[in-house]
Amino acid sequence: TLGGFPLTEWAMRPGLAGEMGGYTKPDLDDTSWDEQPVPVRLAKGDVRWLRTTFSTGDLPDAEAVHAPVVLEVKGARAKATIWLNGRLIGRWLSDNDWLSQGTWARPLRVMWSSADADHYPVLREVLRKDGRPNVLSIAFEDTSASGAPAGEITSLRLRLNDERLDWNGKALERGPLVRSRGRVAVRPAP
């Protein structure tokens, strides 16, 4: 979902060569890509590119709402690299399992950040303000161990960042979903 509404036009293409193929560029014509709904089930060793669009005008007014918009990604046994309008905004790991493969250490996916590991800030400076749609491009990779099920992406959406505050001993929360409409394209690797 994008802001609580289903994304019905994910375009998908497989492969590692997506960055060289321009899959991160917002002006790429992805109309020939296969549509695929979320959730996305990856195959073993799979790499899939997903693209979607959304309008800046559908996001809350930054002057009225003082909470950042985030891209929320959820899944299992997968990792991703995320671009917004051609700009790298983050890398995502679904869980700690992949980090532990081949090491005696006990790394955690949250060890590099105090923020929610499934939330990526959508910087207002990167959003298009000229009426053209914003383009999210995401490369998902299966990281499943031998004998485990392949990776899956269970949720992709834009939302206001959840904030849990303690104000004079009273817990406060903020984080309503962002309303918007979107187009999503998913592409399997060649």
PDB file of C-alpha atoms in Angstrom:
ATOM      1  CA  THR A   1       0.000   0.000   0.000  1.00  0.00           C
ATOM      2  CA  LEU A   2       1.038   3.560  -0.507  1.00  0.00           C
ATOM      3  CA  GLY A   3      -0.364   5.647   2.296  1.00  0.00           C
ATOM      4  CA  GLY A   4      -2.871   2.955   3.126  1.00  0.00           C
ATOM      5  CA  PHE A   5      -4.072   2.546  -0.465  1.00  0.00           C
ATOM      6  CA  PRO A   6      -3.089  -0.491  -2.533  1.00  0.00           C
ATOM      7  CA  LEU A   7      -0.461   0.025  -5.185  1.00  0.00           C
ATOM      8  CA  THR A   8      -1.911  -1.663  -8.216  1.00  0.00           C
ATOM      9  CA  GLU A   9       0.727  -0.999 -10.837  1.00  0.00           C
ATOM     10  CA  TRP A  10       4.060  -2.337  -9.572  1.00  0.00           C
ATOM     11  CA  ALA A  11       6.409  -2.960 -12.495  1.00  0.00           C
ATOM     12  CA  MET A  12       9.004  -5.702 -12.105  1.00  0.00           C
ATOM     13  CA  ARG A  13      12.204  -6.702 -13.914  1.00  0.00           C
ATOM     14  CA  PRO A  14      14.869  -9.164 -12.687  1.00  0.00           C
ATOM     15  CA  GLY A  15      18.656  -8.813 -12.697  1.00  0.00           C
ATOM     16  CA  LEU A  16      21.777  -7.277 -11.231  1.00  0.00           C
ATOM     17  CA  ALA A  17      22.442  -5.016 -14.218  1.00  0.00           C
ATOM     18  CA  GLY A  18      19.588  -2.655 -13.349  1.00  0.00           C
ATOM     19  CA  GLU A  19      21.761   0.196 -12.147  1.00  0.00           C
ATOM     20  CA  MET A  20      23.789   0.130 -15.373  1.00  0.00           C
ATOM     21  CA  GLY A  21      20.513  -0.243 -17.303  1.00  0.00           C
ATOM     22  CA  GLY A  22      19.183   3.006 -15.830  1.00  0.00           C
ATOM     23  CA  TYR A  23      16.487   1.421 -13.649  1.00  0.00           C
ATOM     24  CA  THR A  24      17.160   4.030 -10.953  1.00  0.00           C
ATOM     25  CA  LYS A  25      16.543   6.966 -13.296  1.00  0.00           C
ATOM     26  CA  PRO A  26      13.155   8.651 -12.893  1.00  0.00           C
ATOM     27  CA  ASP A  27      12.687   9.183 -16.643  1.00  0.00           C
ATOM     28  CA  LEU A  28      13.073   5.458 -17.502  1.00  0.00           C
ATOM     29  CA  ASP A  29      10.126   4.123 -19.502  1.00  0.00           C
ATOM     30  CA  ASP A  30       8.955   1.096 -17.491  1.00  0.00           C
ATOM     31  CA  THR A  31       5.637   0.625 -19.306  1.00  0.00           C
ATOM     32  CA  SER A  32       6.876  -2.701 -20.739  1.00  0.00           C
ATOM     33  CA  TRP A  33       7.688  -4.057 -17.267  1.00  0.00           C
ATOM     34  CA  ASP A  34       5.465  -6.765 -15.812  1.00  0.00           C
ATOM     35  CA  GLU A  35       2.943  -5.673 -13.203  1.00  0.00           C
ATOM     36  CA  GLN A  36       3.144  -7.428  -9.867  1.00  0.00           C
ATOM     37  CA  PRO A  37       1.229  -6.839  -6.641  1.00  0.00           C
ATOM     38  CA  VAL A  38       2.747  -6.747  -3.172  1.00  0.00           C
ATOM     39  CA  PRO A  39       3.508  -9.074  -1.437  1.00  0.00           C
ATOM     40  CA  VAL A  40       6.401 -10.138  -3.677  1.00  0.00           C
ATOM     41  CA  ARG A  41       7.796 -13.646  -3.355  1.00  0.00           C
ATOM     42  CA  LEU A  42      11.416 -13.889  -4.489  1.00  0.00           C
ATOM     43  CA  ALA A  43      13.024 -17.049  -5.858  1.00  0.00           C
ATOM     44  CA  LYS A  44      16.293 -18.398  -4.430  1.00  0.00           C
ATOM     45  CA  GLY A  45      19.128 -16.054  -5.473  1.00  0.00           C
ATOM     46  CA  ASP A  46      16.620 -13.706  -7.122  1.00  0.00           C
ATOM     47  CA  VAL A  47      17.147  -9.990  -7.748  1.00  0.00           C
ATOM     48  CA  ARG A  48      14.069  -7.956  -8.679  1.00  0.00           C
ATOM     49  CA  TRP A  49      13.618  -4.302  -9.443  1.00  0.00           C
ATOM     50  CA  LEU A  50      10.389  -2.612  -8.405  1.00  0.00           C
ATOM     51  CA  ARG A  51       9.291   0.873  -9.424  1.00  0.00           C
ATOM     52  CA  THR A  52       6.335   3.015  -8.467  1.00  0.00           C
ATOM     53  CA  THR A  53       5.280   6.645  -8.647  1.00  0.00           C
ATOM     54  CA  PHE A  54       3.488   9.036  -6.320  1.00  0.00           C
ATOM     55  CA  SER A  55       2.598  12.714  -6.338  1.00  0.00           C
ATOM     56  CA  THR A  56       4.182  15.236  -3.970  1.00  0.00           C
ATOM     57  CA  GLY A  57       0.758  16.896  -3.749  1.00  0.00           C
ATOM     58  CA  ASP A  58      -0.661  13.757  -2.132  1.00  0.00           C
ATOM     59  CA  LEU A  59       1.712  14.068   0.828  1.00  0.00           C
ATOM     60  CA  PRO A  60       0.759  16.128   3.880  1.00  0.00           C
ATOM     61  CA  ASP A  61       1.651  19.814   3.794  1.00  0.00           C
ATOM     62  CA  ALA A  62       5.073  20.159   5.448  1.00  0.00           C
ATOM     63  CA  GLU A  63       3.964  23.434   7.072  1.00  0.00           C
ATOM     64  CA  ALA A  64       0.917  21.798   8.681  1.00  0.00           C
ATOM     65  CA  VAL A  65       2.380  18.421   9.651  1.00  0.00           C
ATOM     66  CA  HIS A  66       5.720  18.431  11.416  1.00  0.00           C
ATOM     67  CA  ALA A  67       6.467  14.728  11.037  1.00  0.00           C
ATOM     68  CA  PRO A  68       8.714  13.337   8.331  1.00  0.00           C
ATOM     69  CA  VAL A  69       7.335  11.061   5.641  1.00  0.00           C
ATOM     70  CA  VAL A  70       9.063   7.680   5.506  1.00  0.00           C
ATOM     71  CA  LEU A  71       9.096   4.743   3.127  1.00  0.00           C
ATOM     72  CA  GLU A  72       8.231   1.668   5.192  1.00  0.00           C
ATOM     73  CA  VAL A  73       9.580  -1.659   3.872  1.00  0.00           C
ATOM     74  CA  LYS A  74       8.748  -5.002   5.503  1.00  0.00           C
ATOM     75  CA  GLY A  75       9.652  -8.557   4.589  1.00  0.00           C
ATOM     76  CA  ALA A  76      11.832 -11.555   5.414  1.00  0.00           C
ATOM     77  CA  ARG A  77      15.080 -13.051   4.111  1.00  0.00           C
ATOM     78  CA  ALA A  78      15.730 -10.136   1.752  1.00  0.00           C
ATOM     79  CA  LYS A  79      17.699  -6.944   1.340  1.00  0.00           C
ATOM     80  CA  ALA A  80      17.110  -3.890  -0.817  1.00  0.00           C
ATOM     81  CA  THR A  81      18.716  -0.757  -2.221  1.00  0.00           C
ATOM     82  CA  ILE A  82      16.306   2.179  -2.522  1.00  0.00           C
ATOM     83  CA  TRP A  83      16.373   5.216  -4.834  1.00  0.00           C
ATOM     84  CA  LEU A  84      13.985   8.178  -4.959  1.00  0.00           C
ATOM     85  CA  ASN A  85      14.035  10.233  -8.161  1.00  0.00           C
ATOM     86  CA  GLY A  86      17.429   8.755  -9.047  1.00  0.00           C
ATOM     87  CA  ARG A  87      18.984   9.504  -5.643  1.00  0.00           C
ATOM     88  CA  LEU A  88      20.095   6.689  -3.321  1.00  0.00           C
ATOM     89  CA  ILE A  89      18.152   7.061  -0.054  1.00  0.00           C
ATOM     90  CA  GLY A  90      18.952   3.831   1.755  1.00  0.00           C
ATOM     91  CA  ARG A  91      19.723   0.161   2.043  1.00  0.00           C
ATOM     92  CA  TRP A  92      17.399  -2.224   3.860  1.00  0.00           C
ATOM     93  CA  LEU A  93      17.843  -5.609   5.542  1.00  0.00           C
ATOM     94  CA  SER A  94      14.717  -7.550   6.479  1.00  0.00           C
ATOM     95  CA  ASP A  95      16.249  -9.322   9.467  1.00  0.00           C
ATOM     96  CA  ASN A  96      19.514 -10.300  11.164  1.00  0.00           C
ATOM     97  CA  ASP A  97      19.832 -13.757   9.566  1.00  0.00           C
ATOM     98  CA  TRP A  98      21.787 -12.629   6.486  1.00  0.00           C
ATOM     99  CA  LEU A  99      24.236 -10.641   8.617  1.00  0.00           C
ATOM    100  CA  SER A 100      25.017 -13.761  10.659  1.00  0.00           C
ATOM    101  CA  GLN A 101      25.770 -16.046   7.699  1.00  0.00           C
ATOM    102  CA  GLY A 102      29.459 -16.961   7.653  1.00  0.00           C
ATOM    103  CA  THR A 103      30.420 -15.220  10.888  1.00  0.00           C
ATOM    104  CA  TRP A 104      30.671 -16.050  14.572  1.00  0.00           C
ATOM    105  CA  ALA A 105      29.677 -12.464  15.453  1.00  0.00           C
ATOM    106  CA  ARG A 106      26.134 -11.459  16.405  1.00  0.00           C
ATOM    107  CA  PRO A 107      25.498  -8.403  14.232  1.00  0.00           C
ATOM    108  CA  LEU A 108      22.129  -6.642  14.359  1.00  0.00           C
ATOM    109  CA  ARG A 109      20.536  -4.710  11.508  1.00  0.00           C
ATOM    110  CA  VAL A 110      19.719  -1.844  13.885  1.00  0.00           C
ATOM    111  CA  MET A 111      23.290  -1.433  15.135  1.00  0.00           C
ATOM    112  CA  TRP A 112      24.011   1.459  12.726  1.00  0.00           C
ATOM    113  CA  SER A 113      20.923   3.526  13.478  1.00  0.00           C
ATOM    114  CA  SER A 114      18.671   4.498  16.342  1.00  0.00           C
ATOM    115  CA  ALA A 115      15.730   4.857  13.944  1.00  0.00           C
ATOM    116  CA  ASP A 116      13.300   2.113  12.919  1.00  0.00           C
ATOM    117  CA  ALA A 117      15.222  -0.247  10.613  1.00  0.00           C
ATOM    118  CA  ASP A 118      12.196  -0.519   8.283  1.00  0.00           C
ATOM    119  CA  HIS A 119      11.743   3.257   7.786  1.00  0.00           C
ATOM    120  CA  TYR A 120      13.596   5.440   5.275  1.00  0.00           C
ATOM    121  CA  PRO A 121      13.102   9.217   5.404  1.00  0.00           C
ATOM    122  CA  VAL A 122      11.712  10.772   2.243  1.00  0.00           C
ATOM    123  CA  LEU A 123      13.582  14.062   2.136  1.00  0.00           C
ATOM    124  CA  ARG A 124      11.375  16.899   0.946  1.00  0.00           C
ATOM    125  CA  GLU A 125      14.382  18.323  -0.927  1.00  0.00           C
ATOM    126  CA  VAL A 126      14.411  15.226  -3.173  1.00  0.00           C
ATOM    127  CA  LEU A 127      10.668  15.361  -3.955  1.00  0.00           C
ATOM    128  CA  ARG A 128       9.562  16.856  -7.263  1.00  0.00           C
ATOM    129  CA  LYS A 129       7.609  20.071  -6.881  1.00  0.00           C
ATOM    130  CA  ASP A 130       6.928  20.714 -10.593  1.00  0.00           C
ATOM    131  CA  GLY A 131       3.950  18.363 -10.947  1.00  0.00           C
ATOM    132  CA  ARG A 132       5.930  15.423 -12.348  1.00  0.00           C
ATOM    133  CA  PRO A 133       5.493  12.167 -10.383  1.00  0.00           C
ATOM    134  CA  ASN A 134       8.140  11.051  -7.917  1.00  0.00           C
ATOM    135  CA  VAL A 135       9.716   7.694  -8.776  1.00  0.00           C
ATOM    136  CA  LEU A 136      10.752   5.059  -6.235  1.00  0.00           C
ATOM    137  CA  SER A 137      13.137   2.422  -7.643  1.00  0.00           C
ATOM    138  CA  ILE A 138      14.005  -0.518  -5.405  1.00  0.00           C
ATOM    139  CA  ALA A 139      16.341  -3.455  -6.069  1.00  0.00           C
ATOM    140  CA  PHE A 140      15.339  -6.424  -3.878  1.00  0.00           C
ATOM    141  CA  GLU A 141      17.665  -9.406  -3.374  1.00  0.00           C
ATOM    142  CA  ASP A 142      16.966 -12.804  -1.845  1.00  0.00           C
ATOM    143  CA  THR A 143      19.263 -13.463   1.146  1.00  0.00           C
ATOM    144  CA  SER A 144      17.766 -16.758   2.308  1.00  0.00           C
ATOM    145  CA  ALA A 145      20.078 -19.396   3.727  1.00  0.00           C
ATOM    146  CA  SER A 146      20.315 -22.880   2.285  1.00  0.00           C
ATOM    147  CA  GLY A 147      17.249 -24.858   3.314  1.00  0.00           C
ATOM    148  CA  ALA A 148      15.241 -21.736   4.222  1.00  0.00           C
ATOM    149  CA  PRO A 149      12.347 -20.373   2.160  1.00  0.00           C
ATOM    150  CA  ALA A 150      13.243 -17.670  -0.368  1.00  0.00           C
ATOM    151  CA  GLY A 151      12.855 -14.006   0.553  1.00  0.00           C
ATOM    152  CA  GLU A 152       9.613 -12.070   0.455  1.00  0.00           C
ATOM    153  CA  ILE A 153       8.498  -8.450   0.581  1.00  0.00           C
ATOM    154  CA  THR A 154       5.264  -8.165   2.546  1.00  0.00           C
ATOM    155  CA  SER A 155       4.637  -4.407   2.652  1.00  0.00           C
ATOM    156  CA  LEU A 156       5.744  -1.202   0.906  1.00  0.00           C
ATOM    157  CA  ARG A 157       4.091   2.087   1.832  1.00  0.00           C
ATOM    158  CA  LEU A 158       4.617   5.768   2.503  1.00  0.00           C
ATOM    159  CA  ARG A 159       3.518   7.023   5.894  1.00  0.00           C
ATOM    160  CA  LEU A 160       4.210   9.666   8.477  1.00  0.00           C
ATOM    161  CA  ASN A 161       7.005   8.605  10.783  1.00  0.00           C
ATOM    162  CA  ASP A 162       5.769   7.107  14.034  1.00  0.00           C
ATOM    163  CA  GLU A 163       6.983   9.042  17.009  1.00  0.00           C
ATOM    164  CA  ARG A 164       6.554   7.818  20.531  1.00  0.00           C
ATOM    165  CA  LEU A 165       7.172  10.612  22.987  1.00  0.00           C
ATOM    166  CA  ASP A 166       7.022  10.820  26.766  1.00  0.00           C
ATOM    167  CA  TRP A 167       5.572  14.192  27.741  1.00  0.00           C
ATOM    168  CA  ASN A 168       5.423  14.784  31.500  1.00  0.00           C
ATOM    169  CA  GLY A 169       4.962  11.063  32.128  1.00  0.00           C
ATOM    170  CA  LYS A 170       2.257  10.688  29.482  1.00  0.00           C
ATOM    171  CA  ALA A 171       2.990   8.590  26.370  1.00  0.00           C
ATOM    172  CA  LEU A 172       2.118  10.360  23.134  1.00  0.00           C
ATOM    173  CA  GLU A 173       2.141   8.879  19.626  1.00  0.00           C
ATOM    174  CA  ARG A 174       2.008  10.452  16.191  1.00  0.00           C
ATOM    175  CA  GLY A 175       1.983   8.649  12.877  1.00  0.00           C
ATOM    176  CA  PRO A 176      -1.186   8.629  10.772  1.00  0.00           C
ATOM    177  CA  LEU A 177      -0.879   7.123   7.309  1.00  0.00           C
ATOM    178  CA  VAL A 178      -0.214   9.357   4.325  1.00  0.00           C
ATOM    179  CA  ARG A 179      -3.011   9.501   1.739  1.00  0.00           C
ATOM    180  CA  SER A 180      -1.837   9.180  -1.841  1.00  0.00           C
ATOM    181  CA  ARG A 181      -2.303   7.336  -5.099  1.00  0.00           C
ATOM    182  CA  GLY A 182       0.448   5.443  -6.833  1.00  0.00           C
ATOM    183  CA  ARG A 183       1.691   3.380  -9.734  1.00  0.00           C
ATOM    184  CA  VAL A 184       4.057   0.527  -9.111  1.00  0.00           C
ATOM    185  CA  ALA A 185       6.101  -1.445 -11.640  1.00  0.00           C
ATOM    186  CA  VAL A 186       8.074  -4.618 -10.878  1.00  0.00           C
ATOM    187  CA  ARG A 187      10.699  -6.060 -13.174  1.00  0.00           C
ATOM    188  CA  PRO A 188      12.459  -9.480 -12.906  1.00  0.00           C
ATOM    189  CA  ALA A 189      16.183  -9.823 -13.566  1.00  0.00           C
ATOM    190  CA  PRO A 190      17.308 -10.717 -17.121  1.00  0.00           C
TER     191      PRO A 190
END
